[in-house]
CSV table of N, CA, C and O in Angstrom, one decimal:
chain,number,residue,atom,x,y,z
A,74,ALA,N,6.3,3.7,5.4
A,74,ALA,CA,6.9,5.1,5.2
A,74,ALA,C,8.3,5.0,5.1
A,74,ALA,O,8.9,4.0,5.4
A,75,ILE,N,8.9,5.8,4.1
A,75,ILE,CA,10.3,5.9,3.7
A,75,ILE,C,11.1,7.0,4.4
A,75,ILE,O,10.4,8.0,4.5
A,76,ASP,N,12.1,6.9,4.7
A,76,ASP,CA,13.0,7.9,5.3
A,76,ASP,C,13.2,8.8,4.0
A,76,ASP,O,13.6,8.6,3.0
A,77,PRO,N,12.9,10.2,4.2
A,77,PRO,CA,13.0,11.2,3.0
A,77,PRO,C,14.3,11.2,2.2
A,77,PRO,O,14.5,11.3,1.1
A,78,ALA,N,15.4,10.8,3.1
A,78,ALA,CA,16.9,10.7,2.7
A,78,ALA,C,16.7,9.4,1.3
A,78,ALA,O,17.7,9.3,0.5
A,79,ASN,N,15.9,8.5,1.5
A,79,ASN,CA,15.9,7.4,0.6
A,79,ASN,C,14.9,7.3,-0.5
A,79,ASN,O,14.5,6.3,-1.2
A,80,ARG,N,14.3,8.5,-0.7
A,80,ARG,CA,13.3,8.5,-1.5
A,80,ARG,C,13.6,8.0,-3.1
A,80,ARG,O,12.7,7.3,-3.6
A,81,ALA,N,14.8,8.9,-3.5
A,81,ALA,CA,15.0,8.5,-4.8
A,81,ALA,C,15.4,7.0,-5.0
A,81,ALA,O,14.8,6.6,-5.9
A,82,GLN,N,15.9,6.5,-3.9
A,82,GLN,CA,16.2,5.0,-4.1
A,82,GLN,C,15.1,4.2,-4.2
A,82,GLN,O,14.6,3.2,-4.9
A,83,CYS,N,13.9,4.7,-3.3
A,83,CYS,CA,12.6,4.2,-3.5
A,83,CYS,C,12.0,4.2,-4.8
A,83,CYS,O,11.5,3.1,-5.3
A,84,THR,N,12.0,5.5,-5.3
A,84,THR,CA,11.3,5.3,-6.6
A,84,THR,C,12.1,4.7,-7.7
A,84,THR,O,11.3,4.3,-8.6
A,85,ASP,N,13.5,4.6,-7.6
A,85,ASP,CA,14.0,3.9,-8.7
A,85,ASP,C,13.7,2.3,-8.4
A,85,ASP,O,13.6,1.7,-9.4
A,86,LEU,N,13.5,1.9,-7.2
A,86,LEU,CA,13.1,0.5,-7.0
A,86,LEU,C,11.9,0.1,-7.5
A,86,LEU,O,11.5,-0.8,-8.2
A,87,MET,N,10.9,1.1,-7.2
A,87,MET,CA,9.4,1.1,-7.6
A,87,MET,C,9.4,0.9,-9.3
A,87,MET,O,8.6,0.3,-9.6
A,88,ARG,N,10.2,1.6,-10.0
A,88,ARG,CA,10.2,1.9,-11.3
A,88,ARG,C,10.5,0.3,-11.9
A,88,ARG,O,10.0,-0.2,-12.5
A,89,GLU,N,11.4,-0.4,-11.2
A,89,GLU,CA,11.7,-1.7,-11.5
A,89,GLU,C,10.8,-2.7,-11.1
A,89,GLU,O,10.6,-3.5,-12.0
A,90,ILE,N,10.2,-2.4,-10.1
A,90,ILE,CA,9.2,-3.2,-9.6
A,90,ILE,C,8.2,-3.3,-10.3
A,90,ILE,O,7.4,-4.3,-10.8
A,91,ARG,N,7.6,-2.2,-10.9
A,91,ARG,CA,6.5,-1.8,-11.7
A,91,ARG,C,6.8,-2.8,-13.1
A,91,ARG,O,5.8,-3.4,-13.5
A,92,LEU,N,8.1,-2.8,-13.6
A,92,LEU,CA,8.2,-3.6,-14.7
A,92,LEU,C,8.1,-5.2,-14.7
A,92,LEU,O,7.8,-5.9,-15.3
A,93,VAL,N,8.6,-5.4,-13.3
A,93,VAL,CA,8.4,-7.0,-12.9
A,93,VAL,C,6.9,-7.3,-12.8
A,93,VAL,O,6.7,-8.4,-13.5
A,94,TYR,N,6.2,-6.8,-12.3
A,94,TYR,CA,4.5,-6.8,-12.3
A,94,TYR,C,4.0,-6.7,-14.0
A,94,TYR,O,3.2,-7.7,-13.9
A,95,LEU,N,4.4,-5.7,-14.4
A,95,LEU,CA,3.8,-5.7,-15.9
A,95,LEU,C,4.4,-6.9,-16.7
A,95,LEU,O,3.5,-7.6,-17.6
A,96,ARG,N,5.6,-7.4,-16.5
A,96,ARG,CA,6.3,-8.6,-17.3
A,96,ARG,C,5.5,-10.0,-16.9
A,96,ARG,O,5.3,-10.7,-17.7
A,97,ASN,N,5.0,-9.8,-15.6
A,97,ASN,CA,4.4,-11.2,-15.0
A,97,ASN,C,2.9,-11.2,-15.2
A,97,ASN,O,2.3,-12.2,-14.7
A,98,GLY,N,2.5,-10.2,-16.0
A,98,GLY,CA,1.1,-10.3,-16.3
A,98,GLY,C,0.1,-9.3,-15.7
A,98,GLY,O,-1.4,-9.4,-15.9
A,99,ALA,N,0.5,-8.3,-15.0
A,99,ALA,CA,-0.6,-7.2,-14.4
A,99,ALA,C,-1.0,-6.4,-15.4
A,99,ALA,O,-0.4,-6.2,-16.6
A,100,ARG,N,-2.4,-6.1,-15.4
A,100,ARG,CA,-3.1,-5.3,-16.3
A,100,ARG,C,-2.5,-3.9,-16.2
A,100,ARG,O,-2.6,-3.1,-17.2
A,101,ASN,N,-2.5,-3.6,-14.7
A,101,ASN,CA,-2.2,-2.4,-14.5
A,101,ASN,C,-1.1,-2.3,-13.3
A,101,ASN,O,-1.2,-2.9,-12.4
A,102,TRP,N,-0.7,-1.0,-13.2
A,102,TRP,CA,0.3,-0.8,-11.8
A,102,TRP,C,0.3,0.8,-11.6
A,102,TRP,O,0.3,1.4,-12.6
A,103,GLN,N,0.1,1.1,-10.5
A,103,GLN,CA,0.0,2.4,-9.9
A,103,GLN,C,0.8,2.6,-8.6
A,103,GLN,O,0.5,1.5,-8.1
A,104,LEU,N,1.3,3.9,-8.5
A,104,LEU,CA,1.9,4.2,-7.2
A,104,LEU,C,1.3,5.4,-6.7
A,104,LEU,O,1.3,6.4,-7.3
A,105,TYR,N,1.0,5.6,-5.7
A,105,TYR,CA,0.2,6.7,-4.9
A,105,TYR,C,1.2,7.0,-3.7
A,105,TYR,O,1.8,6.1,-3.0
A,106,GLU,N,1.2,8.3,-3.3
A,106,GLU,CA,1.8,8.9,-2.2
A,106,GLU,C,0.6,9.5,-1.4
A,106,GLU,O,-0.2,10.3,-2.0
A,107,ASP,N,0.8,9.3,0.0
A,107,ASP,CA,-0.2,9.7,0.6
A,107,ASP,C,-0.1,11.4,0.8
A,107,ASP,O,0.9,11.9,1.3
A,108,CYS,N,-1.2,12.3,0.6
A,108,CYS,CA,-0.9,13.5,0.6
A,108,CYS,C,-0.7,14.2,1.8
A,108,CYS,O,-0.2,15.2,2.2
A,109,ARG,N,-1.3,13.2,2.9
A,109,ARG,CA,-1.2,14.0,4.3
A,109,ARG,C,0.2,13.4,5.0
A,109,ARG,O,0.4,14.1,6.1
A,110,ARG,N,0.7,12.3,4.5
A,110,ARG,CA,2.0,12.0,5.2
A,110,ARG,C,3.1,11.6,4.0
A,110,ARG,O,3.0,10.5,3.4
A,111,SER,N,3.9,12.6,3.8
A,111,SER,CA,4.7,12.4,2.6
A,111,SER,C,5.6,11.1,2.8
A,111,SER,O,6.0,10.9,4.0
A,112,ASN,N,6.0,10.6,1.8
A,112,ASN,CA,7.0,9.6,2.0
A,112,ASN,C,6.4,8.3,2.3
A,112,ASN,O,6.9,7.3,2.6
A,113,ARG,N,4.9,8.4,2.2
A,113,ARG,CA,4.3,7.1,2.7
A,113,ARG,C,3.4,6.6,1.3
A,113,ARG,O,2.8,7.2,0.9
A,114,PHE,N,3.9,5.5,0.8
A,114,PHE,CA,3.5,5.2,-0.6
A,114,PHE,C,2.6,3.9,-0.4
A,114,PHE,O,2.6,3.1,0.4
A,115,GLN,N,1.6,3.7,-1.7
A,115,GLN,CA,0.8,2.7,-1.8
A,115,GLN,C,1.0,2.3,-3.3
A,115,GLN,O,0.8,3.2,-4.2
A,116,MET,N,1.1,0.8,-3.4
A,116,MET,CA,1.3,0.4,-4.8
A,116,MET,C,0.2,-0.3,-5.0
A,116,MET,O,-0.5,-1.2,-4.2
A,117,GLU,N,-0.5,-0.2,-6.3
A,117,GLU,CA,-1.6,-1.0,-6.6
A,117,GLU,C,-1.4,-1.7,-7.9
A,117,GLU,O,-0.8,-1.2,-8.9
A,118,VAL,N,-1.7,-2.9,-7.7
A,118,VAL,CA,-1.5,-3.8,-9.1
A,118,VAL,C,-2.6,-4.7,-9.4
A,118,VAL,O,-3.4,-5.0,-8.5
A,119,VAL,N,-3.1,-4.5,-10.5
A,119,VAL,CA,-4.3,-5.1,-10.9
A,119,VAL,C,-4.0,-6.3,-12.0
A,119,VAL,O,-3.4,-6.1,-12.9
A,120,ALA,N,-4.7,-7.3,-11.7
A,120,ALA,CA,-4.4,-8.7,-12.5
A,120,ALA,C,-6.0,-9.0,-12.9
A,120,ALA,O,-7.1,-8.4,-12.5
A,121,SER,N,-6.1,-9.6,-14.1
A,121,SER,CA,-7.2,-10.1,-14.7
A,121,SER,C,-8.0,-10.7,-13.9
A,121,SER,O,-9.1,-10.9,-14.0
A,122,SER,N,-7.3,-11.6,-12.9
A,122,SER,CA,-8.2,-12.8,-12.5
A,122,SER,C,-7.4,-13.3,-11.0
A,122,SER,O,-6.2,-12.7,-11.2
A,123,TRP,N,-8.0,-13.8,-10.2
A,123,TRP,CA,-7.3,-14.7,-9.1
A,123,TRP,C,-6.2,-15.5,-9.7
A,123,TRP,O,-5.0,-15.4,-9.0
A,124,ASN,N,-6.5,-16.4,-10.6
A,124,ASN,CA,-5.4,-17.1,-11.0
A,124,ASN,C,-4.2,-16.2,-11.6
A,124,ASN,O,-3.1,-16.7,-11.7
A,125,ASP,N,-4.4,-15.2,-12.2
A,125,ASP,CA,-3.5,-14.4,-12.9
A,125,ASP,C,-2.5,-13.9,-11.8
A,125,ASP,O,-1.4,-13.8,-11.6
A,126,TYR,N,-3.4,-13.4,-10.5
A,126,TYR,CA,-2.7,-12.7,-9.6
A,126,TYR,C,-1.7,-14.0,-8.7
A,126,TYR,O,-0.7,-13.5,-8.4
A,127,GLN,N,-2.1,-15.1,-8.7
A,127,GLN,CA,-1.3,-15.9,-8.2
A,127,GLN,C,0.0,-16.6,-9.0
A,127,GLN,O,1.0,-16.6,-8.4
A,128,ARG,N,-0.4,-16.5,-10.3
A,128,ARG,CA,0.8,-16.9,-11.4
A,128,ARG,C,1.7,-15.7,-11.3
A,128,ARG,O,3.0,-16.0,-11.3
A,129,GLN,N,1.5,-14.3,-11.1
A,129,GLN,CA,2.2,-13.3,-10.8
A,129,GLN,C,3.5,-13.8,-9.7
A,129,GLN,O,4.5,-13.6,-9.9
A,130,HIS,N,2.9,-14.1,-8.7
A,130,HIS,CA,4.0,-14.4,-7.6
A,130,HIS,C,4.6,-15.8,-7.9
A,130,HIS,O,5.8,-15.7,-7.2
A,131,GLU,N,4.1,-16.7,-8.5
A,131,GLU,CA,4.8,-17.9,-8.8
A,131,GLU,C,6.0,-17.4,-10.0
A,131,GLU,O,7.0,-18.2,-9.8
A,132,ARG,N,5.7,-16.4,-10.7
A,132,ARG,CA,6.8,-16.1,-11.7
A,132,ARG,C,8.0,-15.4,-11.2
A,132,ARG,O,9.0,-15.1,-12.1
A,133,VAL,N,8.0,-14.7,-10.2
A,133,VAL,CA,8.8,-13.9,-9.4
A,133,VAL,C,10.3,-14.8,-9.3
A,133,VAL,O,10.3,-15.7,-8.6
A,134,THR,N,11.2,-14.3,-9.9
A,134,THR,CA,12.5,-14.8,-10.1
A,134,THR,C,13.5,-14.3,-8.8
A,134,THR,O,12.8,-13.7,-8.0
A,135,ARG,N,14.4,-14.8,-8.4
A,135,ARG,CA,15.2,-14.7,-7.2
A,135,ARG,C,15.6,-13.2,-7.2
A,135,ARG,O,15.8,-12.4,-6.1
A,136,ASP,N,16.0,-12.7,-8.3
A,136,ASP,CA,16.7,-11.2,-8.7
A,136,ASP,C,15.4,-10.4,-8.1
A,136,ASP,O,15.8,-9.4,-7.7
A,137,GLU,N,14.3,-10.7,-8.8
A,137,GLU,CA,13.4,-9.9,-8.5
A,137,GLU,C,12.7,-9.8,-7.1
A,137,GLU,O,12.3,-8.8,-6.6
A,138,LYS,N,12.9,-11.0,-6.4
A,138,LYS,CA,12.8,-11.1,-5.1
A,138,LYS,C,13.6,-9.9,-4.0
A,138,LYS,O,13.1,-9.5,-3.4
A,139,GLU,N,14.9,-10.1,-4.7
A,139,GLU,CA,15.7,-9.2,-4.1
A,139,GLU,C,15.4,-7.6,-4.1
A,139,GLU,O,15.5,-6.9,-3.3
A,140,LEU,N,14.7,-7.4,-5.2
A,140,LEU,CA,14.1,-5.9,-5.5
A,140,LEU,C,13.2,-5.7,-4.3
A,140,LEU,O,13.1,-4.7,-3.8
A,141,PHE,N,12.3,-6.7,-4.2
A,141,PHE,CA,11.2,-6.6,-3.2
A,141,PHE,C,11.9,-6.3,-1.8
A,141,PHE,O,11.4,-5.6,-0.9
A,142,ASP,N,12.8,-7.3,-1.3
A,142,ASP,CA,13.5,-7.2,-0.2
A,142,ASP,C,14.1,-5.6,0.1
A,142,ASP,O,14.2,-5.3,1.0
A,143,LYS,N,14.8,-5.3,-1.0
A,143,LYS,CA,15.6,-4.0,-1.0
A,143,LYS,C,14.5,-2.9,-0.7
A,143,LYS,O,14.7,-2.0,0.2
A,144,LEU,N,13.4,-3.1,-1.3
A,144,LEU,CA,12.3,-2.0,-1.1
A,144,LEU,C,11.7,-2.2,0.4
A,144,LEU,O,11.8,-0.9,1.0
A,145,ALA,N,11.6,-3.4,0.8
A,145,ALA,CA,11.1,-3.4,2.1
A,145,ALA,C,12.2,-2.9,3.2
A,145,ALA,O,11.7,-2.5,4.5
A,146,SER,N,13.3,-2.9,2.9
A,146,SER,CA,14.4,-2.7,3.9
A,146,SER,C,14.5,-1.2,4.2
A,146,SER,O,15.1,-0.7,4.9
A,147,LEU,N,14.1,-0.5,3.2
A,147,LEU,CA,13.8,1.0,3.2
A,147,LEU,C,12.8,1.7,4.1
A,147,LEU,O,12.8,2.8,4.4
A,148,ARG,N,12.1,0.7,4.5
A,148,ARG,CA,10.8,1.2,5.4
A,148,ARG,C,11.3,1.5,6.7
A,148,ARG,O,12.3,0.9,7.4
A,149,VAL,N,10.9,2.7,7.4
A,149,VAL,CA,11.2,3.2,8.7
A,149,VAL,C,10.0,2.6,9.7
A,149,VAL,O,10.6,2.5,10.8
A,150,ASP,N,9.1,2.0,9.2
A,150,ASP,CA,8.1,1.6,10.0
A,150,ASP,C,7.7,0.0,9.5
A,150,ASP,O,6.8,-0.1,9.0
A,151,PRO,N,8.7,-0.8,9.6
A,151,PRO,CA,8.7,-2.1,8.7
A,151,PRO,C,7.2,-2.9,9.4
A,151,PRO,O,6.7,-3.8,8.5
A,152,ASP,N,6.8,-2.6,10.5
A,152,ASP,CA,5.5,-3.3,10.9
A,152,ASP,C,4.2,-2.8,10.3
A,152,ASP,O,3.2,-3.4,10.4
A,153,SER,N,4.5,-1.8,9.7
A,153,SER,CA,3.2,-1.1,8.9
A,153,SER,C,2.8,-1.7,7.8
A,153,SER,O,1.9,-1.4,7.0
A,154,HIS,N,3.6,-2.4,6.9
A,154,HIS,CA,3.6,-3.1,5.8
A,154,HIS,C,2.2,-4.0,5.9
A,154,HIS,O,2.2,-5.0,6.7
A,155,ALA,N,1.2,-3.9,4.8
A,155,ALA,CA,0.0,-4.7,4.9
A,155,ALA,C,-0.3,-4.7,3.5
A,155,ALA,O,-0.2,-3.8,2.6
A,156,GLU,N,-0.8,-5.9,3.1
A,156,GLU,CA,-1.1,-6.4,1.6
A,156,GLU,C,-2.7,-6.4,1.7
A,156,GLU,O,-3.1,-6.9,2.6
A,157,SER,N,-3.3,-5.8,0.9
A,157,SER,CA,-4.7,-5.8,1.0
A,157,SER,C,-4.9,-6.5,-0.4
A,157,SER,O,-4.6,-5.9,-1.7
A,158,ILE,N,-5.8,-7.5,-0.5
A,158,ILE,CA,-6.1,-8.0,-1.8
A,158,ILE,C,-7.8,-7.9,-2.0
A,158,ILE,O,-8.7,-8.4,-1.0
A,159,ARG,N,-8.1,-7.0,-3.1
A,159,ARG,CA,-9.8,-7.0,-3.3
A,159,ARG,C,-9.7,-7.6,-4.7
A,159,ARG,O,-8.9,-7.6,-5.7
A,160,ILE,N,-11.0,-8.2,-4.7
A,160,ILE,CA,-11.7,-8.7,-6.2
A,160,ILE,C,-12.8,-7.5,-6.6
A,160,ILE,O,-13.5,-7.5,-5.9
A,161,SER,N,-12.7,-7.1,-7.9
A,161,SER,CA,-13.6,-6.4,-8.3
A,161,SER,C,-14.9,-7.1,-8.4
A,161,SER,O,-15.0,-8.3,-9.1
A,162,ILE,N,-16.2,-6.5,-8.2
A,162,ILE,CA,-17.3,-7.0,-8.4
A,162,ILE,C,-18.1,-6.0,-9.4
A,162,ILE,O,-19.5,-6.3,-9.1
A,163,ASN,N,-17.5,-5.4,-10.0
A,163,ASN,CA,-18.3,-4.4,-10.9
A,163,ASN,C,-19.1,-5.2,-11.8
A,163,ASN,O,-20.1,-4.5,-12.1
A,164,LYS,N,-19.0,-6.5,-12.4
A,164,LYS,CA,-19.9,-7.2,-13.4
A,164,LYS,C,-21.1,-7.3,-12.5
A,164,LYS,O,-22.2,-7.4,-13.2
A,165,GLU,N,-21.0,-7.6,-11.3
A,165,GLU,CA,-22.1,-7.9,-10.4
A,165,GLU,C,-23.0,-6.7,-10.0
A,165,GLU,O,-24.3,-6.7,-10.2
A,166,VAL,N,-22.4,-5.5,-10.0
A,166,VAL,CA,-23.2,-4.3,-9.8
A,166,VAL,C,-23.7,-3.7,-11.0
A,166,VAL,O,-24.9,-3.3,-10.9
A,167,ILE,N,-23.1,-3.9,-12.1
A,167,ILE,CA,-23.4,-3.4,-13.1
A,167,ILE,C,-24.5,-4.2,-14.0
A,167,ILE,O,-25.3,-3.8,-14.6
A,168,LYS,N,-24.4,-5.8,-13.9
A,168,LYS,CA,-25.1,-6.6,-14.3
A,168,LYS,C,-26.9,-6.3,-14.2
A,168,LYS,O,-27.4,-6.0,-13.2
A,169,LYS,N,-27.4,-6.3,-15.5
A,169,LYS,CA,-28.7,-5.9,-15.6
A,169,LYS,C,-29.6,-7.3,-15.0
A,169,LYS,O,-29.4,-8.3,-15.6
A,170,LYS,N,-30.6,-7.0,-14.1
A,170,LYS,CA,-31.4,-8.2,-14.0
A,170,LYS,C,-32.1,-8.5,-14.9
A,170,LYS,O,-32.9,-8.0,-15.6
A,171,SER,N,-32.2,-9.7,-15.3
A,171,SER,CA,-33.1,-10.4,-16.1
A,171,SER,C,-34.5,-10.3,-15.9
A,171,SER,O,-34.8,-10.6,-14.6
A,172,ALA,N,-35.5,-9.8,-16.7
A,172,ALA,CA,-37.0,-9.7,-16.4
A,172,ALA,C,-37.5,-11.2,-16.2
A,172,ALA,O,-37.3,-12.2,-17.1
A,173,SER,N,-38.4,-11.4,-15.3
A,173,SER,CA,-38.9,-12.8,-15.1
A,173,SER,C,-40.4,-13.0,-15.4
A,173,SER,O,-41.1,-12.1,-15.3
């Protein structure tokens, strides 16, 4: 969660961080706010593959890392930060079984 007084600074940093991810190869970037708990955000970044995800992190410059650190410093509950990594299995679900 972000202190409401820091909301504008948070969204400004998120705007810059969005560009970092897109420049480093993300296919998509979204920012969500929890409807039940204002000023609690979730960032979603989509990479084409696990390798692309890893490359995104390798490409982050020192200046870009400072943006992430500034954003982290705005959290009023710093222990609540959690990264969730998920891999799409849509192909597996959609894939038609071949007839035997």
